[in-house]
mmCIF file of C-alpha atoms in Angstrom:
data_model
loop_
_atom_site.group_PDB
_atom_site.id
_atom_site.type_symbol
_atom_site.label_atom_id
_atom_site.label_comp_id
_atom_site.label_asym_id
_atom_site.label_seq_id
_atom_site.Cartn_x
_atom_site.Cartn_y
_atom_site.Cartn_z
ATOM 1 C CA UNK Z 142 -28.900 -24.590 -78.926
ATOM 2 C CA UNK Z 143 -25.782 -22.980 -77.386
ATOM 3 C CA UNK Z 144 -22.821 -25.050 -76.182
ATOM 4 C CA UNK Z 145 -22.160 -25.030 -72.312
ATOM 5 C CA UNK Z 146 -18.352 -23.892 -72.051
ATOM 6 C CA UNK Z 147 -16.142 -26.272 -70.657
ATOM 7 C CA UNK Z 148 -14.752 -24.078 -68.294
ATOM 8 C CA UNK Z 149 -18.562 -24.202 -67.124
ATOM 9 C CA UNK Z 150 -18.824 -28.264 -67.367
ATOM 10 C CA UNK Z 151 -15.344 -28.595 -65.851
ATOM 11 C CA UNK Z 152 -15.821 -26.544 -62.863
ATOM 12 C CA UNK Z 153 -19.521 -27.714 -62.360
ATOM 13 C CA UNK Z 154 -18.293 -31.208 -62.178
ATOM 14 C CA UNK Z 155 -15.733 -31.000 -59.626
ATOM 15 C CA UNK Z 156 -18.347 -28.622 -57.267
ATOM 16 C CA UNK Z 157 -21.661 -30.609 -58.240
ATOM 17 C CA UNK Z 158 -19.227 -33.700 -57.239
ATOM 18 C CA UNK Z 159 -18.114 -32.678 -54.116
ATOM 19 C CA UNK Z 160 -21.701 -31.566 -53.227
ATOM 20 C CA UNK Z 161 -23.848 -34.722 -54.278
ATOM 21 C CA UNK Z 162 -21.470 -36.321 -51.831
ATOM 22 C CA UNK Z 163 -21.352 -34.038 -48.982
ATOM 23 C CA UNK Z 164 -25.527 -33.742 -49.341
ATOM 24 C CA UNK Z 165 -26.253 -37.440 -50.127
ATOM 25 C CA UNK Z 166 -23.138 -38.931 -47.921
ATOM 26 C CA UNK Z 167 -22.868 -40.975 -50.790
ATOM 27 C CA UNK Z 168 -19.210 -40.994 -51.711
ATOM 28 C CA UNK Z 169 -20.064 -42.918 -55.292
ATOM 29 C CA UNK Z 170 -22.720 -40.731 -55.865
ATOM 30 C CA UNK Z 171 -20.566 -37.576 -56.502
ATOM 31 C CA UNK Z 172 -17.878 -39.463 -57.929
ATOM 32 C CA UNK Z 173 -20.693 -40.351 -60.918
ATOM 33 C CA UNK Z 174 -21.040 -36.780 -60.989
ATOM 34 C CA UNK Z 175 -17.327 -35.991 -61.336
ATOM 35 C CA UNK Z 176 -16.814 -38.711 -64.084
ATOM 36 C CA UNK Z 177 -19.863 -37.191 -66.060
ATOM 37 C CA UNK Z 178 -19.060 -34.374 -66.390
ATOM 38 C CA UNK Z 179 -15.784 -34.887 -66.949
ATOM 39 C CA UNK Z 180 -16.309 -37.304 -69.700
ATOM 40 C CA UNK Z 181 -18.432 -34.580 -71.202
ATOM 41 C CA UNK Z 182 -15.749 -31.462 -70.748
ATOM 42 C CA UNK Z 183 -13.116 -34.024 -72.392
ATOM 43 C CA UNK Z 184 -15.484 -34.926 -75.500
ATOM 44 C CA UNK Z 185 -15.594 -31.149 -75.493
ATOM 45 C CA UNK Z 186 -12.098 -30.139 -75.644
ATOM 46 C CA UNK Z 187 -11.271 -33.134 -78.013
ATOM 47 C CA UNK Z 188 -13.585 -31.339 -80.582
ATOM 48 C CA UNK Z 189 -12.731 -27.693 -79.633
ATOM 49 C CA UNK Z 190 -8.867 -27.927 -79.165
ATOM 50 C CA UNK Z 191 -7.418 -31.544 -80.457
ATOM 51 C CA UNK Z 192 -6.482 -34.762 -78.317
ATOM 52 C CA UNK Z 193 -3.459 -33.691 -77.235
ATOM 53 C CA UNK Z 194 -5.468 -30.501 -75.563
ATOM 54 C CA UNK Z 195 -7.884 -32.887 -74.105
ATOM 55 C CA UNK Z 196 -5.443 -35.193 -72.611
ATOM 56 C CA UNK Z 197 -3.445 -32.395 -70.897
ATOM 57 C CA UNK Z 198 -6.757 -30.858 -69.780
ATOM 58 C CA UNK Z 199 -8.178 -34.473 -68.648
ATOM 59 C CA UNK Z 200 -5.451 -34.740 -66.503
ATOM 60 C CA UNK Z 201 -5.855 -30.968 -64.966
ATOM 61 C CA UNK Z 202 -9.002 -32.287 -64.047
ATOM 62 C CA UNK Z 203 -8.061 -35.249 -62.356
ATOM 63 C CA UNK Z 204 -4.909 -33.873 -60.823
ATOM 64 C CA UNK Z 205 -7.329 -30.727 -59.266
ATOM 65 C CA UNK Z 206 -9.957 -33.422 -57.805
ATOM 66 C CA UNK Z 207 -7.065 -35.551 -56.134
ATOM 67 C CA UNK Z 208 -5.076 -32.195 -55.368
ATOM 68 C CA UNK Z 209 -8.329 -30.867 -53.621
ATOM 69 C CA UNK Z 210 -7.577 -33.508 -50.878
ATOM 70 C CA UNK Z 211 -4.805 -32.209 -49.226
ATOM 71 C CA UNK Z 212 -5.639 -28.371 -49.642
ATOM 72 C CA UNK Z 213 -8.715 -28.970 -47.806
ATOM 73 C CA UNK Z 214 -6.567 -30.010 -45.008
ATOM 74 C CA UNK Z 215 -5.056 -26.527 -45.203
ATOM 75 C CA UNK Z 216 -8.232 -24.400 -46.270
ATOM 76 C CA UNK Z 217 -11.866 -26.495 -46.057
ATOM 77 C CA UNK Z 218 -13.273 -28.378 -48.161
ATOM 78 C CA UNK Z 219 -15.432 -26.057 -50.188
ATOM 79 C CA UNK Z 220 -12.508 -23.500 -50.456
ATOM 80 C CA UNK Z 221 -10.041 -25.888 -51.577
ATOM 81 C CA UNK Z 222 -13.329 -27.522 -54.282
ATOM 82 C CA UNK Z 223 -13.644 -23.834 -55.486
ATOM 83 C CA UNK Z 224 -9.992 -23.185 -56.275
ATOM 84 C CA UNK Z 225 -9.774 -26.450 -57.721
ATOM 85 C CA UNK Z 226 -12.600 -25.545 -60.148
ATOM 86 C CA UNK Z 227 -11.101 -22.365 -60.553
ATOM 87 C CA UNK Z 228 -8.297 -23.613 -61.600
ATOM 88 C CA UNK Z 229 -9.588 -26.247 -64.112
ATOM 89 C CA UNK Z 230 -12.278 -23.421 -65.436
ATOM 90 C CA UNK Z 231 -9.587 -20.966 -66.490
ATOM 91 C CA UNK Z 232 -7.242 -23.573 -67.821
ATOM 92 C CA UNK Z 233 -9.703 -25.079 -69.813
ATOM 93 C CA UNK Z 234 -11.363 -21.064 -71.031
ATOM 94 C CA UNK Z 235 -7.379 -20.652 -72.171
ATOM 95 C CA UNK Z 236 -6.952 -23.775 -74.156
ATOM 96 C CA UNK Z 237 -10.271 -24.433 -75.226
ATOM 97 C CA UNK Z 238 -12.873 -22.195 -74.832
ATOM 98 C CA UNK Z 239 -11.457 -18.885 -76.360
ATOM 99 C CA UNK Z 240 -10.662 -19.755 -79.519
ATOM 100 C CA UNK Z 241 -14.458 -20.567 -80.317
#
């Protein structure tokens, strides 16, 4: 069975985050979602790329959910969720993802 990318688990669990809790108005619900996924993107990038990589990409992660805040003050929410998992998906493709 193929591996999912990380860029792919990365920037599905900041979108599927923000959308189980916009659809279920169940704030705890999406953050499950965002830890998932993120758990899974870091066990990833530990094995892919190193520790170091991981923690430097774990906190990409964390700094684009909590950085999504404010720019959807400026943009809307689902632009703001989008460029966040933009974001996130290309730095973890560049660090992570290409060399396999």
């Amino acid at each position: 069975m193929a591996k999912v990318p990380t860029a792919v688990v990365a920037a599905g669990g900041l979108v599927g985050g923000y959308g189980v809790a916009r659809w279920t108005r169940k704030r705890q619900l999406g953050g499950v979602v965002l830890a998932a996924a993120g758990a899974a993107a870091a066990q990833q990038w530990r094995q892919q790329a190193g520790g170091r990589a991981a923690g430097a990409l774990t906190a990409a992660y964390v700094a684009a959910f909590a950085g999504s805040h404010p720019l959807a003050k400026k943009v809307g929410a689902w632009p703001a969720v989008f460029g966040a998992a933009g974001a996130v998906a290309l730095a973890s493709w560049a660090v992570a993802d290409r060399q396999g």
